[in-house]
Amino acid sequence: MTKEVMGIDLGGTAIKLGRFLQDGTCLETLTTATPQPADPKAVVQAIAEGVKQLNLDHTCGAIGLGLPGPTDLPRSRFQPVRHRNIIPSRKVDGLARQTTRQI
């Protein structure tokens, strides 16, 4: 079985997901609207649903997540560029639990 990875681009209006082979070959993509308002729980749920759609055969070993803003590593948070609310990293940890994949 070939090990696959997934990349996710979290944007203000769209969440773009892709499933790839380790050599970078794109196998499948999915674009879904970013929930509005983009509160952390709704965004994590939308991402988790997209991951489930692209990973039906459970072959993805890891997920990379691109976020639209600076990351505060010491406090484990990131600040979205277009939003004032800070999304705690525990929400990203929740995504890992929901998808059973490393983020």
Coordinates of N, CA, C and O in Angstrom, one line a residue:
M1 N 0.8 -1.2 0.0 CA 0.0 0.0 0.0 C 0.9 1.3 0.0 O 1.9 1.3 0.7
T2 N 0.6 2.2 -0.8 CA 1.3 3.5 -1.0 C 0.9 4.4 0.1 O -0.3 4.7 0.3
K3 N 1.8 5.0 0.8 CA 1.5 5.9 1.9 C 1.2 7.3 1.2 O 1.9 7.8 0.4
E4 N 0.2 7.9 1.7 CA -0.3 9.2 1.2 C -0.3 10.3 2.3 O -0.3 9.9 3.5
V5 N -0.3 11.5 1.9 CA -0.4 12.6 2.8 C -1.5 13.6 2.3 O -1.9 13.5 1.1
M6 N -1.9 14.5 3.2 CA -2.9 15.4 2.8 C -2.5 16.8 3.1 O -1.8 17.0 4.2
G7 N -2.8 17.8 2.3 CA -2.5 19.2 2.5 C -3.8 20.0 2.6 O -4.7 19.7 1.8
I8 N -3.8 20.9 3.5 CA -5.0 21.7 3.7 C -4.6 23.2 3.7 O -3.7 23.6 4.5
D9 N -5.3 24.0 2.9 CA -5.1 25.5 2.9 C -6.4 26.1 3.5 O -7.4 26.1 2.9
L10 N -6.3 26.7 4.7 CA -7.4 27.3 5.3 C -7.4 28.8 4.9 O -6.5 29.5 5.3
G11 N -8.4 29.2 4.2 CA -8.6 30.6 3.8 C -9.8 31.2 4.3 O -10.7 30.5 4.9
G12 N -9.9 32.5 4.1 CA -11.1 33.2 4.7 C -12.4 32.9 4.0 O -13.5 33.0 4.6
T13 N -12.4 32.5 2.7 CA -13.6 32.1 2.0 C -13.7 30.7 1.6 O -14.8 30.2 1.3
A14 N -12.5 30.0 1.5 CA -12.5 28.6 1.1 C -11.5 27.8 1.8 O -10.4 28.3 2.2
I15 N -11.8 26.5 2.0 CA -10.8 25.5 2.5 C -10.5 24.6 1.4 O -11.4 24.0 0.8
K16 N -9.2 24.5 1.0 CA -8.8 23.7 -0.1 C -8.0 22.5 0.5 O -7.1 22.7 1.3
L17 N -8.4 21.3 0.1 CA -7.7 20.1 0.5 C -7.2 19.3 -0.7 O -7.8 19.3 -1.7
G18 N -6.1 18.6 -0.5 CA -5.5 17.8 -1.5 C -4.9 16.5 -0.9 O -4.4 16.6 0.2
R19 N -5.1 15.4 -1.6 CA -4.5 14.2 -1.2 C -3.3 13.9 -2.2 O -3.5 13.9 -3.4
F20 N -2.2 13.5 -1.7 CA -0.9 13.4 -2.5 C -0.2 12.1 -2.1 O -0.2 11.7 -1.0
L21 N 0.6 11.7 -3.1 CA 1.6 10.7 -2.9 C 2.8 11.4 -2.3 O 2.9 12.6 -2.4
Q22 N 3.7 10.6 -1.6 CA 4.8 11.3 -1.0 C 5.7 12.0 -2.0 O 6.5 12.9 -1.6
D23 N 5.7 11.6 -3.3 CA 6.5 12.2 -4.3 C 5.9 13.5 -4.8 O 6.4 14.2 -5.7
G24 N 4.7 13.9 -4.3 CA 4.1 15.2 -4.7 C 3.0 15.0 -5.7 O 2.3 16.0 -6.1
T25 N 2.7 13.8 -6.2 CA 1.7 13.6 -7.2 C 0.3 13.8 -6.5 O 0.0 13.2 -5.5
C26 N -0.5 14.7 -7.1 CA -1.8 15.0 -6.6 C -2.8 13.9 -7.1 O -2.9 13.6 -8.2
L27 N -3.5 13.3 -6.1 CA -4.4 12.2 -6.4 C -5.9 12.8 -6.5 O -6.7 12.3 -7.3
E28 N -6.2 13.8 -5.6 CA -7.5 14.2 -5.6 C -7.6 15.6 -4.8 O -6.7 15.8 -3.9
T29 N -8.5 16.5 -5.2 CA -8.6 17.7 -4.5 C -10.1 18.0 -4.1 O -11.0 17.4 -4.7
L30 N -10.3 18.9 -3.2 CA -11.6 19.2 -2.7 C -11.6 20.7 -2.2 O -10.7 21.0 -1.5
T31 N -12.6 21.4 -2.6 CA -12.7 22.8 -2.1 C -14.1 23.0 -1.5 O -15.1 22.6 -2.1
T32 N -14.1 23.5 -0.3 CA -15.3 23.8 0.4 C -15.3 25.2 1.0 O -14.3 25.7 1.2
A33 N -16.5 25.7 1.2 CA -16.6 27.1 1.7 C -16.1 27.1 3.2 O -16.4 26.2 4.0
T34 N -15.4 28.2 3.6 CA -15.1 28.4 5.0 C -16.4 28.8 5.7 O -17.1 29.7 5.2
P35 N -16.8 28.2 6.8 CA -18.0 28.6 7.5 C -18.0 30.0 7.9 O -16.9 30.6 8.2
Q36 N -19.1 30.7 7.8 CA -19.3 32.1 8.2 C -20.4 32.2 9.2 O -21.5 31.7 8.9
P37 N -20.2 32.7 10.4 CA -18.9 33.2 10.8 C -17.9 32.0 11.0 O -18.3 30.9 11.3
A38 N -16.6 32.4 10.9 CA -15.6 31.4 10.9 C -15.1 31.1 12.3 O -14.0 31.3 12.7
D39 N -16.0 30.6 13.2 CA -15.6 30.4 14.5 C -14.8 29.0 14.6 O -15.0 28.2 13.7
P40 N -13.9 28.9 15.5 CA -13.0 27.7 15.5 C -13.7 26.4 15.4 O -13.3 25.5 14.7
K41 N -14.8 26.2 16.2 CA -15.5 24.9 16.1 C -16.0 24.5 14.7 O -15.9 23.4 14.2
A42 N -16.7 25.5 14.1 CA -17.2 25.3 12.8 C -16.2 25.0 11.7 O -16.3 24.2 10.8
V43 N -15.0 25.8 11.8 CA -13.9 25.6 10.9 C -13.3 24.2 11.0 O -13.1 23.5 10.0
V44 N -13.1 23.8 12.3 CA -12.5 22.5 12.5 C -13.4 21.4 12.0 O -13.0 20.4 11.4
Q45 N -14.7 21.5 12.2 CA -15.7 20.6 11.7 C -15.7 20.5 10.2 O -15.7 19.4 9.6
A46 N -15.6 21.6 9.5 CA -15.6 21.7 8.1 C -14.3 21.0 7.5 O -14.4 20.2 6.6
I47 N -13.2 21.2 8.2 CA -12.0 20.6 7.8 C -12.1 19.1 8.0 O -11.7 18.3 7.1
A48 N -12.6 18.6 9.1 CA -12.7 17.2 9.4 C -13.6 16.5 8.4 O -13.2 15.4 8.0
E49 N -14.7 17.1 8.0 CA -15.6 16.5 7.0 C -14.9 16.4 5.7 O -15.0 15.4 5.0
G50 N -14.1 17.4 5.3 CA -13.3 17.3 4.0 C -12.3 16.2 4.1 O -12.1 15.5 3.1
V51 N -11.6 16.1 5.2 CA -10.6 15.0 5.3 C -11.3 13.7 5.2 O -10.7 12.8 4.5
K52 N -12.4 13.5 5.8 CA -13.1 12.2 5.7 C -13.5 11.9 4.3 O -13.4 10.8 3.8
Q53 N -13.9 12.9 3.5 CA -14.3 12.7 2.1 C -13.1 12.3 1.3 O -13.2 11.4 0.4
L54 N -11.9 12.9 1.5 CA -10.8 12.6 0.7 C -10.0 11.4 1.2 O -9.2 10.8 0.5
N55 N -10.3 10.9 2.4 CA -9.5 9.8 3.0 C -10.4 8.6 3.3 O -10.3 8.0 4.4
L56 N -11.3 8.3 2.4 CA -12.2 7.2 2.6 C -11.5 5.9 2.9 O -12.0 5.0 3.6
D57 N -10.4 5.6 2.2 CA -9.7 4.4 2.3 C -8.7 4.4 3.4 O -7.9 3.4 3.6
H58 N -8.6 5.5 4.2 CA -7.7 5.6 5.4 C -6.2 5.4 5.0 O -5.5 4.7 5.8
T59 N -5.8 5.9 3.9 CA -4.4 5.7 3.5 C -3.5 6.9 3.8 O -2.3 6.8 3.7
C60 N -4.0 8.0 4.2 CA -3.2 9.2 4.5 C -2.6 9.0 5.8 O -3.2 8.7 6.8
G61 N -1.3 9.2 5.9 CA -0.5 9.0 7.1 C -0.3 10.3 7.9 O -0.1 10.3 9.1
A62 N -0.4 11.5 7.2 CA -0.2 12.7 7.9 C -1.0 13.8 7.2 O -1.3 13.7 6.0
I63 N -1.2 14.9 7.9 CA -1.9 16.1 7.3 C -1.1 17.3 7.6 O -0.7 17.6 8.7
G64 N -0.9 18.2 6.5 CA -0.2 19.5 6.7 C -1.3 20.5 6.6 O -2.2 20.5 5.8
L65 N -1.2 21.5 7.5 CA -2.3 22.6 7.6 C -1.6 23.9 7.4 O -0.8 24.3 8.2
G66 N -2.0 24.6 6.4 CA -1.6 26.0 6.1 C -2.6 27.0 6.7 O -3.8 26.9 6.4
L67 N -2.1 27.9 7.5 CA -3.0 28.9 8.2 C -2.8 30.3 7.7 O -1.6 30.7 7.4
P68 N -3.8 31.1 7.6 CA -3.7 32.5 7.1 C -3.3 33.5 8.1 O -4.0 34.5 8.3
G69 N -2.1 33.4 8.7 CA -1.7 34.4 9.6 C -0.5 33.9 10.4 O -0.1 32.7 10.3
P70 N 0.0 34.8 11.3 CA 1.2 34.4 12.1 C 0.9 33.5 13.2 O -0.3 33.4 13.7
T71 N 1.8 32.6 13.5 CA 1.7 31.6 14.6 C 2.4 32.1 15.8 O 3.6 32.5 15.7
D72 N 1.8 32.0 17.0 CA 2.5 32.2 18.3 C 2.8 30.9 18.9 O 2.0 30.3 19.6
L73 N 4.0 30.4 18.6 CA 4.3 29.0 19.1 C 4.4 28.9 20.6 O 3.9 27.9 21.1
P74 N 5.0 29.9 21.3 CA 5.1 29.7 22.8 C 3.7 29.6 23.4 O 3.5 28.9 24.4
R75 N 2.7 30.3 22.8 CA 1.3 30.2 23.4 C 0.4 29.2 22.6 O -0.7 29.1 23.0
S76 N 1.0 28.5 21.6 CA 0.3 27.5 20.8 C -1.0 28.1 20.3 O -2.1 27.5 20.4
R77 N -0.9 29.2 19.6 CA -2.1 29.9 19.0 C -1.7 30.5 17.6 O -0.5 30.7 17.4
F78 N -2.7 30.7 16.8 CA -2.4 31.5 15.6 C -3.5 32.6 15.5 O -4.6 32.4 15.9
Q79 N -3.1 33.7 14.9 CA -3.9 34.8 14.7 C -4.3 34.9 13.2 O -3.5 35.3 12.4
P80 N -5.6 34.6 12.9 CA -6.0 34.8 11.5 C -5.9 36.2 11.1 O -6.2 37.1 11.8
V81 N -5.4 36.5 9.9 CA -5.2 37.8 9.4 C -6.6 38.6 9.3 O -6.6 39.8 9.7
R82 N -7.6 38.0 8.9 CA -8.9 38.7 8.7 C -9.8 38.7 9.9 O -10.9 39.3 9.9
H83 N -9.4 38.0 11.0 CA -10.3 37.9 12.1 C -9.6 38.3 13.4 O -8.4 38.1 13.5
R84 N -10.3 38.8 14.3 CA -9.7 39.2 15.6 C -9.7 38.1 16.6 O -8.9 38.2 17.5
N85 N -10.5 37.1 16.5 CA -10.5 36.0 17.5 C -9.3 35.2 17.2 O -8.8 34.9 16.1
I86 N -8.7 34.7 18.3 CA -7.5 33.8 18.3 C -8.0 32.4 18.4 O -8.8 32.1 19.3
I87 N -7.5 31.6 17.5 CA -7.9 30.2 17.5 C -6.9 29.4 18.3 O -5.7 29.3 17.9
P88 N -7.2 28.7 19.4 CA -6.3 28.0 20.2 C -5.9 26.7 19.5 O -6.6 26.1 18.8
S89 N -4.6 26.3 19.7 CA -4.1 25.1 19.1 C -4.9 23.8 19.5 O -4.9 22.8 18.8
R90 N -5.6 23.9 20.7 CA -6.4 22.7 21.1 C -7.5 22.4 20.0 O -7.9 21.3 19.9
K91 N -7.9 23.4 19.3 CA -8.9 23.2 18.2 C -8.2 22.3 17.1 O -8.8 21.5 16.5
V92 N -6.9 22.6 16.8 CA -6.2 21.9 15.8 C -6.0 20.4 16.4 O -6.1 19.5 15.6
D93 N -5.7 20.3 17.7 CA -5.6 19.0 18.3 C -6.9 18.2 18.2 O -6.9 17.0 17.9
G94 N -8.0 18.9 18.3 CA -9.3 18.3 18.1 C -9.5 17.7 16.7 O -10.1 16.7 16.5
L95 N -9.0 18.5 15.7 CA -9.0 18.0 14.3 C -8.2 16.7 14.2 O -8.7 15.8 13.5
A96 N -7.1 16.6 14.8 CA -6.3 15.4 14.8 C -7.0 14.2 15.4 O -7.0 13.1 14.8
R97 N -7.8 14.5 16.5 CA -8.6 13.4 17.1 C -9.7 13.0 16.1 O -10.0 11.8 16.0
Q98 N -10.4 14.0 15.5 CA -11.5 13.7 14.7 C -11.1 12.9 13.4 O -11.9 12.0 12.9
T99 N -9.9 13.2 12.9 CA -9.5 12.6 11.7 C -8.6 11.4 11.9 O -8.2 10.7 11.0
T100 N -8.2 11.2 13.2 CA -7.3 10.1 13.6 C -6.0 10.2 12.8 O -5.4 9.2 12.4
R101 N -5.5 11.4 12.4 CA -4.3 11.6 11.7 C -3.4 12.7 12.4 O -3.9 13.6 13.0
Q102 N -2.1 12.6 12.2 CA -1.2 13.6 12.7 C -1.3 14.8 12.0 O -1.4 14.8 10.7
I103 N -1.4 16.0 12.7 CA -1.5 17.3 12.0 C -0.2 18.0 12.2 O 0.3 18.0 13.3

